[in-house]
Short mmCIF file of C-alpha atoms and ligand atoms in Angstrom, two decimals:
data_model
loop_
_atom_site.label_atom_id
_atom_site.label_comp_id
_atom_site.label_asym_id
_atom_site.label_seq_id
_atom_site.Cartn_x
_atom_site.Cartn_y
_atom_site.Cartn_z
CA UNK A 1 20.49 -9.64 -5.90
CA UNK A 2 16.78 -10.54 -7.20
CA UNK A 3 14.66 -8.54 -5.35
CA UNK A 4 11.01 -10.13 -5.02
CA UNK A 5 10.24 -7.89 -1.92
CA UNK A 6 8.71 -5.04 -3.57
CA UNK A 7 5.08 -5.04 -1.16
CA UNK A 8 7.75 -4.06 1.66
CA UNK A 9 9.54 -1.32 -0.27
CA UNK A 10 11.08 -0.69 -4.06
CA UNK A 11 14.17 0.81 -5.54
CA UNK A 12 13.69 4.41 -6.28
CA UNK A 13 14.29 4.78 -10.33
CA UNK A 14 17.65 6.37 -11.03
CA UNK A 15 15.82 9.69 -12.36
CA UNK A 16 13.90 10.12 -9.20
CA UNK A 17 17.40 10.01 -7.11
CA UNK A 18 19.25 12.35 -9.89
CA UNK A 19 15.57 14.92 -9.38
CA UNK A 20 16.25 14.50 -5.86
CA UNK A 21 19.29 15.70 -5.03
CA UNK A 22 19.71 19.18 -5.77
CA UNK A 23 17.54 19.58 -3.59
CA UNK A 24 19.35 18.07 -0.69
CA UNK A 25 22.64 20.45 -2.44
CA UNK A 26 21.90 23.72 -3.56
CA UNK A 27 18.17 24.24 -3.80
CA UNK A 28 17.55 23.82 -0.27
CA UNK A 29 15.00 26.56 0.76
CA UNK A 30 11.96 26.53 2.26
CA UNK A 31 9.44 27.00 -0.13
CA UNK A 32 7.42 29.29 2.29
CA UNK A 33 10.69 31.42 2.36
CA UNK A 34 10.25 35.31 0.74
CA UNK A 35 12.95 35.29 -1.51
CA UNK A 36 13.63 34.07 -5.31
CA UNK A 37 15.73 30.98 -4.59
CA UNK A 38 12.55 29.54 -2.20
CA UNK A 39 10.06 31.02 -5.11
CA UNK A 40 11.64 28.46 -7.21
CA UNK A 41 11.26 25.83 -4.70
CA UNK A 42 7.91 26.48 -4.07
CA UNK A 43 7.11 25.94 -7.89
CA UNK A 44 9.04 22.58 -8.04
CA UNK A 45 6.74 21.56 -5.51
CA UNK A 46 3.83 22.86 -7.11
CA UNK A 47 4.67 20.38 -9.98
CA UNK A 48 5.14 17.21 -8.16
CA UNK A 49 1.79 17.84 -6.85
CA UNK A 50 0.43 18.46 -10.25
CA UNK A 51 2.09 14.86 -11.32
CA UNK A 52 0.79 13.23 -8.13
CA UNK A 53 -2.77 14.52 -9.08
CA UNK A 54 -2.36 13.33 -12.33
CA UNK A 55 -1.32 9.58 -11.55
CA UNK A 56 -5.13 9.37 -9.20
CA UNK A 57 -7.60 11.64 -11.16
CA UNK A 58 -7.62 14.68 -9.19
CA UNK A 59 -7.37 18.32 -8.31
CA UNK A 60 -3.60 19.04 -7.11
CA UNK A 61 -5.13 21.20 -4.43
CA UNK A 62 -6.41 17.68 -2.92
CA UNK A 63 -3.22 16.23 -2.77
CA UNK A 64 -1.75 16.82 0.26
CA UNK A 65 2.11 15.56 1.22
CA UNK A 66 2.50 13.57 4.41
CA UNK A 67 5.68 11.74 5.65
CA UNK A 68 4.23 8.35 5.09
CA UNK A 69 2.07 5.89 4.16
CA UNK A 70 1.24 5.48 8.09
CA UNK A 71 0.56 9.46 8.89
CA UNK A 72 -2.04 9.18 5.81
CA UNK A 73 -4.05 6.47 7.26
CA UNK A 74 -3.76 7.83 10.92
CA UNK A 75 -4.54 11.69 9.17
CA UNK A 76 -7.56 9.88 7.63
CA UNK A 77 -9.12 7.99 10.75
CA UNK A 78 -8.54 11.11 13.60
CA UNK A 79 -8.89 14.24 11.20
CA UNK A 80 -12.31 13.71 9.54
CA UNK A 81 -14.85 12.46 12.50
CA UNK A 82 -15.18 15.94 13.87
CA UNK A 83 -17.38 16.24 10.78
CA UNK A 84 -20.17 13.86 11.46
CA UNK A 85 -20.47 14.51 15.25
CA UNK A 86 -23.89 12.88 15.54
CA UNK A 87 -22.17 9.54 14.43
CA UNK A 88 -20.22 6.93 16.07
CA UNK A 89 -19.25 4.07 14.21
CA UNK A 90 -16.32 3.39 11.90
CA UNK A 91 -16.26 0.44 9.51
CA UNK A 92 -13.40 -1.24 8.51
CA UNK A 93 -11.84 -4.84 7.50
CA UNK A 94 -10.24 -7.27 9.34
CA UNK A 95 -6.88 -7.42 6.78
CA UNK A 96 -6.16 -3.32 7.48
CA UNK A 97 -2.31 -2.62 7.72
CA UNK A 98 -1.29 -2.27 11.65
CA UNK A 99 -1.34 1.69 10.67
CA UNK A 100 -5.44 1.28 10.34
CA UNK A 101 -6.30 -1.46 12.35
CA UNK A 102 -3.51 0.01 15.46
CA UNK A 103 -5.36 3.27 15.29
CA UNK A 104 -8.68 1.39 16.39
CA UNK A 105 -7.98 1.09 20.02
CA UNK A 106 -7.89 4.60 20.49
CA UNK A 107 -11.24 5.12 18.51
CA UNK A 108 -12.75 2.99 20.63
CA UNK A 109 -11.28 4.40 23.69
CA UNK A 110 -13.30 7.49 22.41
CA UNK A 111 -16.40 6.43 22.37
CA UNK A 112 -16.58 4.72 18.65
CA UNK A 113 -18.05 1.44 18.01
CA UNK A 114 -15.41 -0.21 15.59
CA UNK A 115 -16.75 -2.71 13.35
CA UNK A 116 -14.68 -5.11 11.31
CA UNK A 117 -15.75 -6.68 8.08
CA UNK A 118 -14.15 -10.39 7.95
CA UNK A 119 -12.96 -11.86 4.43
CA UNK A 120 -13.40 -15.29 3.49
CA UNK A 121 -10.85 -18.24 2.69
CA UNK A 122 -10.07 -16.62 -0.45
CA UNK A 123 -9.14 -13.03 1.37
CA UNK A 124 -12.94 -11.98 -0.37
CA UNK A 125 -14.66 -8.76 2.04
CA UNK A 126 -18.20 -10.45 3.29
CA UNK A 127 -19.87 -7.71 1.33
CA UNK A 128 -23.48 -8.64 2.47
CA UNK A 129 -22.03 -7.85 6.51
CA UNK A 130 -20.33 -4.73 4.79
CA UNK A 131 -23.46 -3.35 3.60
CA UNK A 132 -25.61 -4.25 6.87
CA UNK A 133 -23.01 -1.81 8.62
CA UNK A 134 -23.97 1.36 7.05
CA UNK A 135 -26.84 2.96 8.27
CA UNK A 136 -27.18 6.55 9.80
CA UNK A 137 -24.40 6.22 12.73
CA UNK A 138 -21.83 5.44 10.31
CA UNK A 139 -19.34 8.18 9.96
CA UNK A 140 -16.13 6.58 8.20
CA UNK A 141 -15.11 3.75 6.20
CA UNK A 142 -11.81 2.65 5.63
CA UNK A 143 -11.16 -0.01 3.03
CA UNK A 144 -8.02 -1.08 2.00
CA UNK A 145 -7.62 -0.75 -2.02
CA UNK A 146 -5.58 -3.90 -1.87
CA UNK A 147 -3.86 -6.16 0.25
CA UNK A 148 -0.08 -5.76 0.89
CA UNK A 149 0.46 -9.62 1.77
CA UNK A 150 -2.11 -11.59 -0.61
CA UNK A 151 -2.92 -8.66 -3.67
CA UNK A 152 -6.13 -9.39 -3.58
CA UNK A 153 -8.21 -6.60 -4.54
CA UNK A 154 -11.47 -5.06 -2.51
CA UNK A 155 -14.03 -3.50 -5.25
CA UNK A 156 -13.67 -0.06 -3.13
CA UNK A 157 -15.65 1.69 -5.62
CA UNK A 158 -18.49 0.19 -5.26
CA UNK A 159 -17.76 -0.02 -1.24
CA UNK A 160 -17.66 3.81 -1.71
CA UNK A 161 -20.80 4.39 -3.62
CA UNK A 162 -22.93 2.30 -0.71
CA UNK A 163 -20.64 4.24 1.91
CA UNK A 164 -22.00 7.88 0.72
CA UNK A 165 -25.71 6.36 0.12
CA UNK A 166 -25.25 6.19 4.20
CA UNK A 167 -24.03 9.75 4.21
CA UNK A 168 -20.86 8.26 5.91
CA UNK A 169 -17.08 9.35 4.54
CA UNK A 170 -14.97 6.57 2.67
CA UNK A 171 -11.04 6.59 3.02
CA UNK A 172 -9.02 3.71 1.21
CA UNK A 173 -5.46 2.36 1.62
CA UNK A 174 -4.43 2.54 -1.70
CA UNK A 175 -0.39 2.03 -0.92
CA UNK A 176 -0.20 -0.89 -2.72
CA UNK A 177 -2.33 0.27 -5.71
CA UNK A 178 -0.50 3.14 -6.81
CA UNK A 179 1.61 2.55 -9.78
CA UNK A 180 0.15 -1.01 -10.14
CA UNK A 181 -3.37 -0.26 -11.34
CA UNK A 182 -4.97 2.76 -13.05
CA UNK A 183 -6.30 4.63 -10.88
CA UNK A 184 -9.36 7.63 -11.50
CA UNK A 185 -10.91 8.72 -8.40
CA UNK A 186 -12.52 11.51 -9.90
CA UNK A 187 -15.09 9.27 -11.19
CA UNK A 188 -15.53 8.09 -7.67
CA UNK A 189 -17.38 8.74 -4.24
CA UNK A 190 -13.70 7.43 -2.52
CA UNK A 191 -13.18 11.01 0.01
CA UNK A 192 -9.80 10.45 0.81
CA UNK A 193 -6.88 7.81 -0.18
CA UNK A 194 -3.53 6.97 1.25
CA UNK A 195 -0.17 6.55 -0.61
CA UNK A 196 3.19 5.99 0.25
CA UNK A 197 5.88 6.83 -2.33
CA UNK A 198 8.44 4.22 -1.40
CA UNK A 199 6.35 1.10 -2.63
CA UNK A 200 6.21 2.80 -6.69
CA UNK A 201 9.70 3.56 -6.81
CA UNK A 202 9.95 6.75 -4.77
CA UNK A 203 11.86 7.95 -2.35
CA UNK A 204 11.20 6.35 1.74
CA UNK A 205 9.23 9.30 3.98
CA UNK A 206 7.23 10.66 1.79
CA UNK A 207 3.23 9.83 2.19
CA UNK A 208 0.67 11.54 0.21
CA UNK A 209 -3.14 11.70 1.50
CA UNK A 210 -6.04 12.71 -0.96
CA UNK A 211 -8.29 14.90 0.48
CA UNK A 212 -11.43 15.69 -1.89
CA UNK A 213 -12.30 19.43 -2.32
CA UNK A 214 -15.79 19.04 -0.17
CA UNK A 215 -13.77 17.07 2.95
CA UNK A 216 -13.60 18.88 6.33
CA UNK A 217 -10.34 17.74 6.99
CA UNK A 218 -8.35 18.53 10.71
CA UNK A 219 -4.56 18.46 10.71
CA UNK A 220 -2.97 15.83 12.64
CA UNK A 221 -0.07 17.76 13.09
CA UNK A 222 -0.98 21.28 14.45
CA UNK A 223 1.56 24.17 13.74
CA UNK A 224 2.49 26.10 10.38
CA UNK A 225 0.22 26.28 7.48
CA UNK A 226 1.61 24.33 4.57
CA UNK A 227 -0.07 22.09 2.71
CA UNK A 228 -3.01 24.63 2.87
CA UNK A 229 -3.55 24.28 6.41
CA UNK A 230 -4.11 20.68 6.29
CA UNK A 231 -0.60 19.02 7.07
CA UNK A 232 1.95 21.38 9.71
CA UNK A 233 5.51 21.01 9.21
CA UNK A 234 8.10 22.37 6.46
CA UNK A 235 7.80 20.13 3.39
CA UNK A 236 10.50 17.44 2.67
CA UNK A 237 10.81 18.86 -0.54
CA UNK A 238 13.49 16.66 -1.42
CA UNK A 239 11.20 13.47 -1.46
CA UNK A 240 8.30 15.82 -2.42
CA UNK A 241 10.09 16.44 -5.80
CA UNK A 242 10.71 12.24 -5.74
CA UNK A 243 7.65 11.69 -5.32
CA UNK A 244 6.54 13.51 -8.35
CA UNK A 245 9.12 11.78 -10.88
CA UNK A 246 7.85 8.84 -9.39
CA UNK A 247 4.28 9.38 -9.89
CA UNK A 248 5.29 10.92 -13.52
CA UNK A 249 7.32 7.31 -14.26
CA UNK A 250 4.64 5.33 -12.86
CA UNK A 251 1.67 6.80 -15.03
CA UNK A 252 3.41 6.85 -17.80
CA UNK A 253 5.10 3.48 -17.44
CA UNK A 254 1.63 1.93 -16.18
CA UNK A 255 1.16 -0.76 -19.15
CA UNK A 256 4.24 -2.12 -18.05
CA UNK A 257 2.36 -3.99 -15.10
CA UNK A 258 0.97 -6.33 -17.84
CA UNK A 259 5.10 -7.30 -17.86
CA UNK A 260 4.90 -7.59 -14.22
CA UNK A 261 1.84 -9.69 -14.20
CA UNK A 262 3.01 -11.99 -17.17
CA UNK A 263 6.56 -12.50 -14.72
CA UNK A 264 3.95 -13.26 -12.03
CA UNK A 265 2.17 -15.98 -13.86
CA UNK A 266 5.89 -17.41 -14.93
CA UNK A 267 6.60 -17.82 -11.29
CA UNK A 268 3.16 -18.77 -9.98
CA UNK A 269 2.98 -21.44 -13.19
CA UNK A 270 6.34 -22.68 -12.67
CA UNK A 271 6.39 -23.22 -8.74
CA UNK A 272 2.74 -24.93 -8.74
CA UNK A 273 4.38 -27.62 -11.66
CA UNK A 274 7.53 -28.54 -10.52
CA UNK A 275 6.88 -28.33 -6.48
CA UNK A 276 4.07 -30.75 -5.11
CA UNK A 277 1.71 -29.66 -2.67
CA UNK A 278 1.93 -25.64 -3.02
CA UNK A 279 -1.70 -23.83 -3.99
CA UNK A 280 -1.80 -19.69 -4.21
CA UNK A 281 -3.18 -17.41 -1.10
CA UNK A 282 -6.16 -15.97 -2.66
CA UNK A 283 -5.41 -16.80 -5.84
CA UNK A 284 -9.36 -17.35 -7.34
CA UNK A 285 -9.74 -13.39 -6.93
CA UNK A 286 -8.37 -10.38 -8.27
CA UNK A 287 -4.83 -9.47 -7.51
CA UNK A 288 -2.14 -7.46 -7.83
CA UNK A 289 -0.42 -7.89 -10.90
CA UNK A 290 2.63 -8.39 -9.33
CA UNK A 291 2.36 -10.06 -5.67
CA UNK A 292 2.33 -13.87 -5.60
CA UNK A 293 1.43 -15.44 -1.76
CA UNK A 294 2.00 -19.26 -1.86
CA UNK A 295 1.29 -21.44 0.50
CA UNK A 296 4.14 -24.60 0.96
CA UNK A 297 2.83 -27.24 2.76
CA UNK A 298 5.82 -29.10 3.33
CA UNK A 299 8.21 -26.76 3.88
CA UNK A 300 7.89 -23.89 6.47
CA UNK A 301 8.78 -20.33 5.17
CA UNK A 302 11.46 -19.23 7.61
CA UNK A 303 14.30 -21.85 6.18
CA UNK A 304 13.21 -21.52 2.97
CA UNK A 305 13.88 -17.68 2.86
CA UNK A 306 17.02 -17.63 4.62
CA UNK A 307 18.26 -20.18 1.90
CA UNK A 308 17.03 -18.26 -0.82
CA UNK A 309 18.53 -14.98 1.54
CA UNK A 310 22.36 -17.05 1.12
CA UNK A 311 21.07 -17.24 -2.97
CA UNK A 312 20.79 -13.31 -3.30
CA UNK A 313 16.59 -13.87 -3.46
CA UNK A 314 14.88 -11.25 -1.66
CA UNK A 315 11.30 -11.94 -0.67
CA UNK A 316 9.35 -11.94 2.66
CA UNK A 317 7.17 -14.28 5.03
CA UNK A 318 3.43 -14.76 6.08
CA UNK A 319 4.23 -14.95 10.05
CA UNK A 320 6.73 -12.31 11.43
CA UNK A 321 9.16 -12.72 14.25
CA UNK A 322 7.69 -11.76 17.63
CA UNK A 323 8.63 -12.00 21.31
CA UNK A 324 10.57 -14.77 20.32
CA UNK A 325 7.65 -16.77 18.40
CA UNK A 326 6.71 -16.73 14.62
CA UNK A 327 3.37 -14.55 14.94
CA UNK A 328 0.71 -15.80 12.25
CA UNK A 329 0.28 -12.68 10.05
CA UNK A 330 -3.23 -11.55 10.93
CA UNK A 331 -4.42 -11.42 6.88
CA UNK A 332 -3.95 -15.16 6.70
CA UNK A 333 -5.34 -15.62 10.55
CA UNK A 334 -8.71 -13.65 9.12
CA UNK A 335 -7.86 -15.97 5.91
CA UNK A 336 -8.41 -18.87 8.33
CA UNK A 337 -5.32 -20.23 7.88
CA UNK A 338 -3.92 -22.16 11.42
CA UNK A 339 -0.60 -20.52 13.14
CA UNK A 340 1.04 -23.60 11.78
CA UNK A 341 -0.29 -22.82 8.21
CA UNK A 342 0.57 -19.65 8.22
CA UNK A 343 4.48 -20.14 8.91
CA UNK A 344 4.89 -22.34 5.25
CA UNK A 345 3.28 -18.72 3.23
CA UNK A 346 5.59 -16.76 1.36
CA UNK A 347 4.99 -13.86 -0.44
CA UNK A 348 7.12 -12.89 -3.71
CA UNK A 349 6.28 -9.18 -4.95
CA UNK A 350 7.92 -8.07 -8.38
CA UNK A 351 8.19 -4.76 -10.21
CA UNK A 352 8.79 -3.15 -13.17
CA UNK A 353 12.55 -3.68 -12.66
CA UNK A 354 12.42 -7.56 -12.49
CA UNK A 355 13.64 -9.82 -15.76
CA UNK A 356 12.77 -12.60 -17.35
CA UNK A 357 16.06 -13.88 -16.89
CA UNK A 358 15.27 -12.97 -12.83
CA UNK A 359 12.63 -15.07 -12.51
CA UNK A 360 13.79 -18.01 -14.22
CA UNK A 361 16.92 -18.15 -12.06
CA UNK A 362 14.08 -17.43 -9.09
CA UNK A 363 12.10 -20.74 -9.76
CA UNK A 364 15.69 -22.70 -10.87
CA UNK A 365 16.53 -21.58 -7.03
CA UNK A 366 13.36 -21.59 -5.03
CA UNK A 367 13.17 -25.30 -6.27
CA UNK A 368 16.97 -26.19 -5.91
CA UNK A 369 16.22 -24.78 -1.82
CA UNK A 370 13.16 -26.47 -1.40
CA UNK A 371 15.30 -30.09 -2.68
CA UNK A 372 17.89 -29.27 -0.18
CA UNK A 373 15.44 -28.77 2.80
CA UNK A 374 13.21 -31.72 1.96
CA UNK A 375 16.75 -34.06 1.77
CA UNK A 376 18.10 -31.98 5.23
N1 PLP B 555 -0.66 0.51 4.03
C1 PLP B 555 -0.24 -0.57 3.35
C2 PLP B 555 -1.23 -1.40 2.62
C3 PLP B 555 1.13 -0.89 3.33
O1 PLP B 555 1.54 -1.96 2.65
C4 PLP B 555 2.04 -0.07 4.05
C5 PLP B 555 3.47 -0.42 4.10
O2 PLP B 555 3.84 -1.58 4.17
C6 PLP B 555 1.54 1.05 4.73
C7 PLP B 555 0.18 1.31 4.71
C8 PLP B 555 2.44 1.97 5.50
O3 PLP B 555 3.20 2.76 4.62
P1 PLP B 555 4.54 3.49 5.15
O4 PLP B 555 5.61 2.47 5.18
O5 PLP B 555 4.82 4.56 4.14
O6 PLP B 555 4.22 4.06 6.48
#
């Protein structure tokens, strides 16, 4: 298999399995346990936080473990407006994941005006429309770090240093930034950030949410009081102790990603020469170094990935089955893209575990399909 589907999840590395599994075996205890078996649980823990901390620049009393990627965002939306109660708007961007922009409704529902910043042709945030939305009843932004289906990258520090000149909070999705880009928040006015192990080569259930030390945060989950009161529920420790290795891997693997994005480029340069009519989804901003949206205008995306699916290629579409239609994914709807545009994007996403030799049997493939469905 070539797997070019790494936006949608990765393979965990073989060290984060191997760190895993005792844990599933013999040290199984709950780390809030009183004895010495749970003791050195608890400690294991304590150092996968400490790793997680160290791979995004802060404290690892603000990291707090979540089962996803999802709970973060959702954790991050309902557990900080209780803070500014005399405001009652929330900002965000019409290219959120589902697990932001599905959360809206029920903002709304409670009395919150929801205002969505559009992006341009390009997947660029209209920052001018951003900025006119912060004034004094702003209470929370949430801007995703980058996008899961184009890369393209929002400047959320600067969209956090304008959020606290309004006095309002800032959260960011950064699940598709971790282990991609370096990442300091320290140095920045972002209050709380999303991760989701799974997508940098961790284990699946296993979310992390940054909480900075001055954030009023309210557990989504009520019950016990791990994670210092801010997260109820006894810790997966398992993926917990993933989640660290991964972290540990991905900071210390991070100039790697110059690989990744030299891979990209071999793909991007050698699908937009030998295949006519193809141009890249926000490809005049910053991206990802490894995701790669093309558009095909010729071809539509659904045969061409369940050819390359018979070739062992992995990767995934712009539209998504629905009710029994192709539904136009909404970042290349907000893109401007037509429904019928948006059913010939595809996105490839690599990782540190792609070849060379990988992606030049990719682009032999992806252009042996494409001669086989322009001759059907
Ligand atoms: N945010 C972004 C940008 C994502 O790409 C994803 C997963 O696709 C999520 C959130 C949700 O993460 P999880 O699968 O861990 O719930």
């Amino acid at each position: 298999m070539i797997y070019l589907d790494n936006n949608a999840t990765t393979r965990p590395w073989p060290e984060v399995v191997d760190a895993m599994l005792p844990y599933l075996e013999e040290k199984f205890s709950n780390p809030s346990s009183p004895n010495r078996y749970a003791r050195e649980v608890a400690v294991a823990v304590r150092h996968a936080r400490e790793h997680v901390a160290g791979l995004l620049g802060v404290e690892p009393e603000e990291v707090v473990f979540t089962s996803c990627g999802t709970e973060s965002n959702n954790t991050a939306l309902y557990g900080t407006l209780h803070a500014l109660p005399d405001r009652n708007r929330i900002v965000t961007t019409r290219v959120e994941h589902p697990a932001v922009l599905n959360r809206l409704p029920g903002l709304e529902e409670r009395g919150y005006e929801i205002i969505t910043i559009p992006v341009d042709g390009e997947g660029a945030l209209d920052i001018d429309m951003f900025t006119r939305a912060l004034d004094s009843r702003t209470a929370l932004v949430s801007v995703m770090h980058a996008n899961n289906e184009t890369g393209v990258i929002f400047p959320v520090e600067e969209l956090a240093e304008k959020t606290h000149a309004s006095g309002a909070l800032f959260h960011t999705d950064m699940v598709q930034v971790a282990g991609k880009l370096p990442v300091d928040l320290k140095t920045t006015a972002v209050d709380l950030a999303s991760l989701s192990a799974h997508k940098f080569h961790g284990p699946k259930g296993v979310g992390v949410l940054v909480v900075r030390e001055d954030v009023d945060l309210n557990p989504y989950l009520a019950g016990g009081e791990q994670e210092y009161g801010r997260r109820a529920g006894t810790e997966n420790t398992p993926g917990i102790i993933g989640v660290g290795i991964a972290s540990q891997i991905a900071m210390e693997g991070l100039s790697g990603m110059q690989q990744v994005q030299g891979l990209r480029d071999r793909l991007e340069e050698g699908i937009l020469s030998s295949i006519s009519n193809t141009r890249v989804i926000g490809g005049g901003q910053p991206r990802l170094p490894n995701t790669l949206s093309m558009y095909f205008e010729d071809i539509e995306a659904e045969p061409l990935i369940a050819l390359l699916d018979m070739e062992d290629i992995c990767c995934s579409a712009g539209s998504a089955c629905a009710s029994g239609g192709m539904e136009p994914s909404h970042v290349l709807s907000a893109m401007g893209l037509s429904r019928d545009e948006a059913r010939h994007v595809i996105r490839f996403s690599l990782s540190r575990m792609n070849t060379g030799d990988e992606i030049d049997r990719a682009l032999d493939l992806v252009n042996l399909c494409l001669r086989k469905l322009r001759n059907a």
